[in-house]
XYZ file of C-alpha atoms in Angstrom:
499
model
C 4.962 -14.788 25.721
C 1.134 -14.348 25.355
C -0.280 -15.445 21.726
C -0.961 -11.656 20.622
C 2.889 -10.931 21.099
C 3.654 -14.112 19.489
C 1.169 -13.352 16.780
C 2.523 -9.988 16.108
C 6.525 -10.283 15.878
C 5.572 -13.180 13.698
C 3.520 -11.029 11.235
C 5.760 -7.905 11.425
C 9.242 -10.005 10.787
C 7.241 -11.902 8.105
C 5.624 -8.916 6.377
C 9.213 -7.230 6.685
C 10.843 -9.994 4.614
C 8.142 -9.949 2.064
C 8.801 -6.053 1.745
C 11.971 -6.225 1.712
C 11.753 -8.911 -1.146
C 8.972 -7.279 -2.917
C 11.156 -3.946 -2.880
C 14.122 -5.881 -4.280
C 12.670 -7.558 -6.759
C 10.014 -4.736 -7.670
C 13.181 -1.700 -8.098
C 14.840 -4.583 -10.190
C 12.216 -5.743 -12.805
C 11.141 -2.708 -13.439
C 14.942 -1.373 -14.334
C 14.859 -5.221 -16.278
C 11.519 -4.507 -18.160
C 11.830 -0.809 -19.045
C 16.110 -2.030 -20.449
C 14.958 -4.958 -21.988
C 11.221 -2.923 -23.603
C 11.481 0.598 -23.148
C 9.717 2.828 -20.970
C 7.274 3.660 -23.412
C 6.176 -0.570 -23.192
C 6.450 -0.272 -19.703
C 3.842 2.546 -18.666
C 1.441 0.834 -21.406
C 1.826 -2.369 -18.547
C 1.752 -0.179 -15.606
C -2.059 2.298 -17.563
C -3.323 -1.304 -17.736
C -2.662 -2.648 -14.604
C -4.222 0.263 -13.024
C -7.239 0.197 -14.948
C -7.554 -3.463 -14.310
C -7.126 -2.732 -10.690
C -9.987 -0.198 -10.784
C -12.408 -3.165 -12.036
C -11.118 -4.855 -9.072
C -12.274 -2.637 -6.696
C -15.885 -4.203 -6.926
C -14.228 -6.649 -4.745
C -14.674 -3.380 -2.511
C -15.507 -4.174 1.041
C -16.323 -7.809 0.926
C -13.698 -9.153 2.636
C -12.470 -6.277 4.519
C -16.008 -6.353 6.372
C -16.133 -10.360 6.872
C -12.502 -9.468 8.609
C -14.212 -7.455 11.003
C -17.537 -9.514 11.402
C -14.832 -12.750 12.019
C -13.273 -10.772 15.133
C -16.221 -11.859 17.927
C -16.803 -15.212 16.671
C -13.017 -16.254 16.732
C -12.876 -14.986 19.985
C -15.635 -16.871 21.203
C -14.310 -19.741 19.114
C -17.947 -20.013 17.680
C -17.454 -22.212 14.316
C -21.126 -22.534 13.632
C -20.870 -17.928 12.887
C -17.349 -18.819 11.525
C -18.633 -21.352 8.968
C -21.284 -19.090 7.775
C -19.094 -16.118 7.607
C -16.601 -17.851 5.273
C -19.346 -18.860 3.187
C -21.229 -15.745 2.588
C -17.332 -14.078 2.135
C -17.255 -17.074 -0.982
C -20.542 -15.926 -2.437
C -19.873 -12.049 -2.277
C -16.482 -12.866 -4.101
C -17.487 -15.037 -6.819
C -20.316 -12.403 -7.563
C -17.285 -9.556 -7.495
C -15.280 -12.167 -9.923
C -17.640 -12.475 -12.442
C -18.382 -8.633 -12.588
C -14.593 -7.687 -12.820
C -15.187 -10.410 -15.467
C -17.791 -8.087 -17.560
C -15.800 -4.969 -16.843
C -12.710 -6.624 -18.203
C -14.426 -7.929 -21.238
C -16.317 -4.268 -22.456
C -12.594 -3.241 -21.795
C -10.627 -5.311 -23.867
C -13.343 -4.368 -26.298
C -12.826 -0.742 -26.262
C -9.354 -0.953 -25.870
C -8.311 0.637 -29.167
C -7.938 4.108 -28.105
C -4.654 2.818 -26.256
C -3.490 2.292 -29.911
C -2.869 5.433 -30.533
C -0.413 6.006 -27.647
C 1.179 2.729 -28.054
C 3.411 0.786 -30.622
C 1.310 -2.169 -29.893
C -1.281 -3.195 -32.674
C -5.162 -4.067 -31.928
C -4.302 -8.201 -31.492
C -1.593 -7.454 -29.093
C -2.692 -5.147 -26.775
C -6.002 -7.480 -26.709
C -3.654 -10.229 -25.474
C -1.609 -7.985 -23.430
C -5.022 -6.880 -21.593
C -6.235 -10.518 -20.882
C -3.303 -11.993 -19.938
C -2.396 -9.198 -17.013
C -6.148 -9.312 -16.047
C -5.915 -13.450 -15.168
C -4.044 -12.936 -12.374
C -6.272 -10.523 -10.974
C -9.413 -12.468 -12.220
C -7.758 -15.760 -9.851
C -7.330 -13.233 -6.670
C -10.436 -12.370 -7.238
C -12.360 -15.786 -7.119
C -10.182 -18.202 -5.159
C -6.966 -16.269 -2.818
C -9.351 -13.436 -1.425
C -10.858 -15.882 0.568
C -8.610 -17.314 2.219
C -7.322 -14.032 3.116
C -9.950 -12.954 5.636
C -9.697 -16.085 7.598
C -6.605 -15.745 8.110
C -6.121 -11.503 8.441
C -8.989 -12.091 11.446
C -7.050 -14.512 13.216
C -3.647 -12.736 12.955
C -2.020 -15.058 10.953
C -0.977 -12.602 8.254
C 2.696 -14.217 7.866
C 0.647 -16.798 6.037
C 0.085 -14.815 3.678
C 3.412 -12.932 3.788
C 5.028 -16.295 3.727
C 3.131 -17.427 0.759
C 3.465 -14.015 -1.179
C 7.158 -13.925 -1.135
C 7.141 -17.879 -3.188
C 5.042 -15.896 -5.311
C 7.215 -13.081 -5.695
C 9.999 -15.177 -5.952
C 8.951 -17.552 -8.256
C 7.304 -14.329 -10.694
C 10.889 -13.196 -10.812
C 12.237 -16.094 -11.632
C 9.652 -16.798 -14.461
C 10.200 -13.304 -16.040
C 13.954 -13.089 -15.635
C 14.260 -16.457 -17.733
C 11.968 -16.111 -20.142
C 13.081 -12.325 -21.195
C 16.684 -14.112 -21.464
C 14.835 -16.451 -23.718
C 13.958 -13.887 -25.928
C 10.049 -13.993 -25.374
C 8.597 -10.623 -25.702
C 6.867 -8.820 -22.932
C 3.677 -10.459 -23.754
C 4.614 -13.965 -23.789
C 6.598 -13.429 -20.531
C 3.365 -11.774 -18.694
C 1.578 -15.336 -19.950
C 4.251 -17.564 -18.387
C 3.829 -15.648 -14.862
C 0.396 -16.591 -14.334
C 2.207 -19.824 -13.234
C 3.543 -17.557 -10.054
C -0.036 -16.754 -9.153
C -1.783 -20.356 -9.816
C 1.321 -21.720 -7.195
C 0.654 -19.128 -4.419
C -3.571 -20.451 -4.752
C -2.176 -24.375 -4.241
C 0.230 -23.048 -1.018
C -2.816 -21.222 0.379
C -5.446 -24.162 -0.282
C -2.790 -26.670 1.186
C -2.455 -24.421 4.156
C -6.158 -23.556 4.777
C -7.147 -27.111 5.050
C -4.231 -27.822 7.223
C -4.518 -25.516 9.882
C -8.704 -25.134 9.959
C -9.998 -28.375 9.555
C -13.298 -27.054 11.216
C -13.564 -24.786 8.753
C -15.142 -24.565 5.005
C -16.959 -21.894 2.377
C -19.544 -24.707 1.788
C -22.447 -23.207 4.306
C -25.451 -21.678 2.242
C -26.371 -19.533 4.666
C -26.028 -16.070 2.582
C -25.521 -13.202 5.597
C -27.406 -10.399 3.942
C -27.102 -8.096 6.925
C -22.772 -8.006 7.651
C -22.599 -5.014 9.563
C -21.179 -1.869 7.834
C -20.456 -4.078 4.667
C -21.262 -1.350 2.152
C -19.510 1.565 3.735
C -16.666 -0.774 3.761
C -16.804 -1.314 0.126
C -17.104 2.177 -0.160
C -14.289 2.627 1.722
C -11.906 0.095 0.037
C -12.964 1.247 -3.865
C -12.341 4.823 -2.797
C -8.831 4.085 -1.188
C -8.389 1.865 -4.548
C -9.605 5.028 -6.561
C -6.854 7.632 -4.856
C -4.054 5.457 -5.010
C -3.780 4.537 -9.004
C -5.352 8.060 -9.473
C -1.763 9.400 -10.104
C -0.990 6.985 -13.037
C -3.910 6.552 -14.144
C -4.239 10.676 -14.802
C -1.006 10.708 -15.761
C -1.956 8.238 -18.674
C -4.847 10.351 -20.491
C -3.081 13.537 -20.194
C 0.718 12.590 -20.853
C 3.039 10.524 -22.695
C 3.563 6.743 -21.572
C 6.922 7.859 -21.034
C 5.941 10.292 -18.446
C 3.625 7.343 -16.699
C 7.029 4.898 -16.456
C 9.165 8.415 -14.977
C 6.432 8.734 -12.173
C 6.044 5.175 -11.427
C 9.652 5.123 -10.901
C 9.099 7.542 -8.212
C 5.963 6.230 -6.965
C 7.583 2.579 -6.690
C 10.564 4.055 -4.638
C 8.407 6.254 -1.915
C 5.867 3.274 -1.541
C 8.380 0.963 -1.179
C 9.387 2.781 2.211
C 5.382 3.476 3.006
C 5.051 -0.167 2.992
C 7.680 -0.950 5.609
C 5.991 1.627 7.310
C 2.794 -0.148 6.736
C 3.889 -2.869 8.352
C 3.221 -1.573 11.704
C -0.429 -0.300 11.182
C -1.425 -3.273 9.226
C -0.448 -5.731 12.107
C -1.948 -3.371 14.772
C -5.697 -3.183 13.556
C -6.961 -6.629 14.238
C -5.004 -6.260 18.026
C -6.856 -2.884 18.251
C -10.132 -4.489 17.282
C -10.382 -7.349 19.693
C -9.362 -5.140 22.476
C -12.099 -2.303 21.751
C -14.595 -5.970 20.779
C -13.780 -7.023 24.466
C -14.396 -3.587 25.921
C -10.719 -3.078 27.432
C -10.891 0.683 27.391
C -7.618 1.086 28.974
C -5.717 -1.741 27.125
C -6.631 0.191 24.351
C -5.437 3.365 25.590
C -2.309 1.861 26.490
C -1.973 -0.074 23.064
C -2.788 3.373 20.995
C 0.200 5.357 23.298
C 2.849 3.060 22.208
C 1.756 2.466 19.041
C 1.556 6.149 17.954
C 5.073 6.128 19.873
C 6.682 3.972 17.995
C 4.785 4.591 14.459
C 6.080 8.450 14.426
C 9.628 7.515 15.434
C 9.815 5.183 12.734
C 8.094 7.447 10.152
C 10.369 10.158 11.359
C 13.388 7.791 10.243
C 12.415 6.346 7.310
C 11.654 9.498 5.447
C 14.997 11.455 6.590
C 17.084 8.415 5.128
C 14.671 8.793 2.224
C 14.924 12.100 1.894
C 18.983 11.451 2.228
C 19.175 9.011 -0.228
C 16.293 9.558 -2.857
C 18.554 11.731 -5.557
C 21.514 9.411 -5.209
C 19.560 6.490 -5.331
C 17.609 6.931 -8.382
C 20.796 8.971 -10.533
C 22.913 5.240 -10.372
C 19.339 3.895 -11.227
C 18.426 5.506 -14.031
C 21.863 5.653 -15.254
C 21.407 3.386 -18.201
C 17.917 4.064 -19.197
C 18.538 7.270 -21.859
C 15.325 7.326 -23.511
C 13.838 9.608 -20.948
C 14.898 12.183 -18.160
C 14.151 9.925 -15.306
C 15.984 12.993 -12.566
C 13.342 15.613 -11.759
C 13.920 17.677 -8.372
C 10.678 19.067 -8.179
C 8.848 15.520 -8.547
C 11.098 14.403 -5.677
C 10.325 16.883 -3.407
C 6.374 16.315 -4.269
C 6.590 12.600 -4.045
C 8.571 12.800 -0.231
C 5.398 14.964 0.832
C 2.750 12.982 -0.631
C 4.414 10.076 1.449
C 4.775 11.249 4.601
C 0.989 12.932 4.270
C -0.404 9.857 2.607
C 1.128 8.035 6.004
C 1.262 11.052 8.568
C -2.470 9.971 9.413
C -2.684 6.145 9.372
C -2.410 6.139 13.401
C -5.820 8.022 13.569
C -7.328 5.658 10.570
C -6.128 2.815 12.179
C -7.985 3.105 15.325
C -10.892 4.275 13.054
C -10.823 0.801 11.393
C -10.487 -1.171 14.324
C -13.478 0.005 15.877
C -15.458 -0.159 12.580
C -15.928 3.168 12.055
C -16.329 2.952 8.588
C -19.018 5.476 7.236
C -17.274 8.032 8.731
C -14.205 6.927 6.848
C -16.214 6.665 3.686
C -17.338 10.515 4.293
C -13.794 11.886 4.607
C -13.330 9.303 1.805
C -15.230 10.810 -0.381
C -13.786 13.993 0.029
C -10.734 13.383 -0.566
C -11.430 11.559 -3.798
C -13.246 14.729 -5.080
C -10.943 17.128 -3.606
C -8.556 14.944 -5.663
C -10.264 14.399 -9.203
C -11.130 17.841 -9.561
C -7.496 19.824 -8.299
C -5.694 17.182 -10.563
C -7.688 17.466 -13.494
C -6.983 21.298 -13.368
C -3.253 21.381 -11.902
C -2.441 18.673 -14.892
C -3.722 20.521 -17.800
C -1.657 23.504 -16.737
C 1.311 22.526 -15.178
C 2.405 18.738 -16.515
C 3.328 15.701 -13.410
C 3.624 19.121 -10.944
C 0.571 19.920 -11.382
C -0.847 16.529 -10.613
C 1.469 15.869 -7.449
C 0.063 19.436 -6.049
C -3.548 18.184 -6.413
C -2.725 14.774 -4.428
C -1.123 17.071 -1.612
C -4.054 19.508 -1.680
C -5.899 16.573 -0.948
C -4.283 14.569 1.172
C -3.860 17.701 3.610
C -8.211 18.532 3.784
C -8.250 14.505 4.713
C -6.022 14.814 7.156
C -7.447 17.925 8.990
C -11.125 15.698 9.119
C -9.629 12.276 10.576
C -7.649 14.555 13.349
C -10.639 16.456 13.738
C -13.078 13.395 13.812
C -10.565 11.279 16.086
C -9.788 14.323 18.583
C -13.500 14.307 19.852
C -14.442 10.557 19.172
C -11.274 9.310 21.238
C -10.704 11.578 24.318
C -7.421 9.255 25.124
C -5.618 10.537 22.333
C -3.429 12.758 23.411
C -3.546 15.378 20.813
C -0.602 17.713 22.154
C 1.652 14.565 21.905
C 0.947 14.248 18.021
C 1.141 17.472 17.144
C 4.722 17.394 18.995
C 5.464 14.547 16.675
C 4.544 15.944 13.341
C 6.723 18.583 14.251
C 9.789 17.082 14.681
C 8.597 14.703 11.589
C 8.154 18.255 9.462
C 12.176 19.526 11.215
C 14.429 16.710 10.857
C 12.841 15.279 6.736
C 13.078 18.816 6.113
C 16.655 19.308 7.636
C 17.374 15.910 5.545
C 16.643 17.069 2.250
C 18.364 20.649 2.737
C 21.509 18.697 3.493
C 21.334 16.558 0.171
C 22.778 19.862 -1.364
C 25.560 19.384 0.523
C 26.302 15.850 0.602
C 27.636 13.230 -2.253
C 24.941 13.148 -4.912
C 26.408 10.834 -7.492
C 28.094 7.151 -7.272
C 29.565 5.271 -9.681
C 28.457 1.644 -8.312
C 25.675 0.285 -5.652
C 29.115 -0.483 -3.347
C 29.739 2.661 -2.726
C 25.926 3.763 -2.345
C 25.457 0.759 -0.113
C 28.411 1.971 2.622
C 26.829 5.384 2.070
C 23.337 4.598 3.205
C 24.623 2.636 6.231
C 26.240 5.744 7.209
C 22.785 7.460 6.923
C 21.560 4.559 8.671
C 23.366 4.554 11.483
C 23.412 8.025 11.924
C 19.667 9.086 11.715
C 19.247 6.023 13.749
C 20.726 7.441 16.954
C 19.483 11.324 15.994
C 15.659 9.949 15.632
C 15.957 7.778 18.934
C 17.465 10.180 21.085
C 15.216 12.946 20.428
C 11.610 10.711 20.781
C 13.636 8.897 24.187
C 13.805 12.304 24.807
C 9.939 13.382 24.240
C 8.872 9.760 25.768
C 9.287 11.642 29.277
C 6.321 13.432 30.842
C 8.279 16.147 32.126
C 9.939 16.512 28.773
C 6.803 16.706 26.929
C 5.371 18.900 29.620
C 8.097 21.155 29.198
C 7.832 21.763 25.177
C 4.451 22.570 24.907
C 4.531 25.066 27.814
C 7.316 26.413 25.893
C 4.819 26.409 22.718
C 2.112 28.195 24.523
């Protein structure tokens, strides 16, 4: 088994476990914190985390662009390039650090407004604000780096490895300290500990398995190639995905905010498994297209838009399956809101599989650093976005703001496939489109027959033996048909029945 293959089950299986545990854990604090605080408490955390994570986002491109600019020289085993890389990388992020930093600071200073929305007073929600920004603030200065090292080299279950002790130990940290009787502020403090434990695992690590390598050079690499589209790129992403909470929290109740996060935690939890697959795939895809194997990469890109659709095509008709169930035993004890909307779950299933429908084109986009055309469709999107949701909310509530994000997503898709379809004459467009088709019949088939299935369950026992069924089931349905399509001839066949 070559190194890549090696490399890649090993950070697919460990990224798997980490989503799986980060799922787990995630669907059950959240359940834990809005029980134990209420929901209003809760989307007060979840409107400052995301504005927090918006003054993050100066972190932009930095280390996504030393990622790429670390693919030739680890191929070529140059240090001397590598050395300087991880330097510069150190520089750029301490710079970010200290302006999240400012950003923080003005915030914490203007934070009163919240009051108004919150039973918090001004002292608390001060301290509520600077102890969920620490965590960020020590991402920020000391773990980023030692994520690009490692993301260039495909060594990702590092980091998976390491994230799951810090998920794990966050979990524990909260679950005994709310037992305590802390309140939610107190308990936030005590799980900085989770973060400052992952930074000693990754320092311990770094200097274990590079000895050759350091951040000490002083050589400042002013010229990284496509750094600021990439920055562009990454606060842009950052920008669309909190834009749905973060909207949500100037124009509706905090109550509303913890009902759509709800949602939003359940359909990313399955994007991220999803994730998985593209995530792994880029730096493969990028030191194939660096070493000018045209029809490795051809090859590579076939199976890997294969395999990608089948397993989108699954996970969203067990989702789609499942969803209602699922979130009715829940909810079930949390009466202080309606947390069962129909309409929102219908949105949410489309915004996921749109959100992901496209990641095999931006994938291939990002592995051969084509990142100001990214930024353009980027920027878009993001207006595209602001503007429909700002409208669609005023009028029509959390619809209204799910039907912008669609809007959206769907005029970003239509300029990657466009882009892509000329850029990339190997992609065979006929075979995607076939894809997205059965994608768009069997989901859709999937939620019709939630009408007609068992929709409410008295314990997770029950629900449990239920979704294996589904499991199971859509298993064999989803492989049969894309065995099916995987033929030439059968492929042939459809679309000269489409014509």
């Amino acid at each position: 088994m070559n190194s890549r293959i090696k490399n890649l089950i090993y950070n697919n299986s460990a990224q798997g476990i980490f989503q799986l545990i980060t799922i787990l854990v995630g669907f059950y604090l959240t359940r834990f914190i809005i029980l134990n605080f209420g929901s209003e408490l809760n989307g007060l955390m979840l409107s400052i985390n995301q504005i927090l994570n918006y003054f993050a986002l100066v972190e932009g491109g930095i280390s996504g662009s030393i990622v790429y600019a670390l693919y030739k020289p680890l191929y070529d085993n140059d240090k001397i390039s590598i050395n300087k890389l991880l330097g510069t990388s150190k520089s750029y992020l301490t710079k970010a650090g200290f302006t999240f930093l400012f950003f923080t600071i003005i915030y914490i200073l203007l934070s009163a407004y919240l009051v108004n929305k919150s039973s918090l007073n001004n002292i608390d929600l001060l301290f509520f604000i600077t102890i969920l920004s620490i965590p960020m603030f020590i991402r920020m200065f000391y773990i980023s780096k030692y994520r690009t090292i490692l993301i260039a080299d495909k060594k990702e279950y590092i980091l998976s490895l390491t994230s799951i002790i810090f998920v794990i130990c966050n979990f524990l940290i909260i679950l005994i300290s709310t037992n305590v009787g802390y309140d939610l502020i107190v308990v936030k403090l005590f799980a900085i500990m989770a973060t400052i434990i992952q930074l000693i695992i990754l320092y311990i690590l770094f200097n274990s398995i590079y000895p050759d390598y350091n951040f000490k050079s002083t050589e400042i690499l002013d010229s990284i190639r496509n750094r600021n589209d990439v920055m562009w790129n990454q606060i842009i992403t950052g920008l669309i995905f909190g834009l749905p909470i973060f909207i949500a929290s100037i124009f509706l109740d905090f109550k509303t905010v913890s009902v759509l996060s709800i949602y939003l935690l359940l359909i990313n939890a399955v994007s991220s498994f999803i994730s998985v697959l593209s995530n792994n795939i880029v730096p493969h895809l990028g030191e194939t297209i660096a070493a000018n194997k045209n029809k490795l990469v051809k090859k590579m890109f076939e199976k890997y838009e294969y395999y990608y659709f089948m397993i989108l095509t699954f996970s969203f008709s067990c989702t789609a399956l499942l969803i209602q169930p699922f979130l009715k035993l829940y909810t079930n004890s949390m009466e202080d809101t309606n947390y069962i909307k129909t309409d929102i779950i219908l949105l949410c299933l489309l915004l996921g599989i749109l959100n992901l429908i496209k990641s095999t084109r931006s994938a291939i986009m990002q592995a051969d650093g084509q990142f100001k055309k990214t930024k353009n469709h980027l920027i878009i999107q993001i207006i595209s976005a602001i503007a429909l949701c700002l409208i669609l909310t005023e009028i029509y509530g959390l619809f209204g703001l799910l039907s912008g994000l669609i809007i959206s997503q769907v005029i970003r898709i239509f300029l990657i496939f466009t882009y892509t379809s000329k850029k990339y004459k190997f992609i065979n467009k006929k075979n995607t489109f076939i894809y997205i088709i059965i994608l768009a019949i069997i989901v859709f088939t999937s939620y019709i027959l939630t009408f007609y299935l068992p929709a409410q369950f008295s314990n997770y026992l029950d629900f449990i033996g239920y979704s294996i069924v589904v499991f199971v089931v859509n298993l064999f349905f989803v492989f049969i048909i894309f065995e099916y399509l995987n033929s030439y001839s059968s492929i042939k066949t459809i679309i000269r029945f489409l014509k």
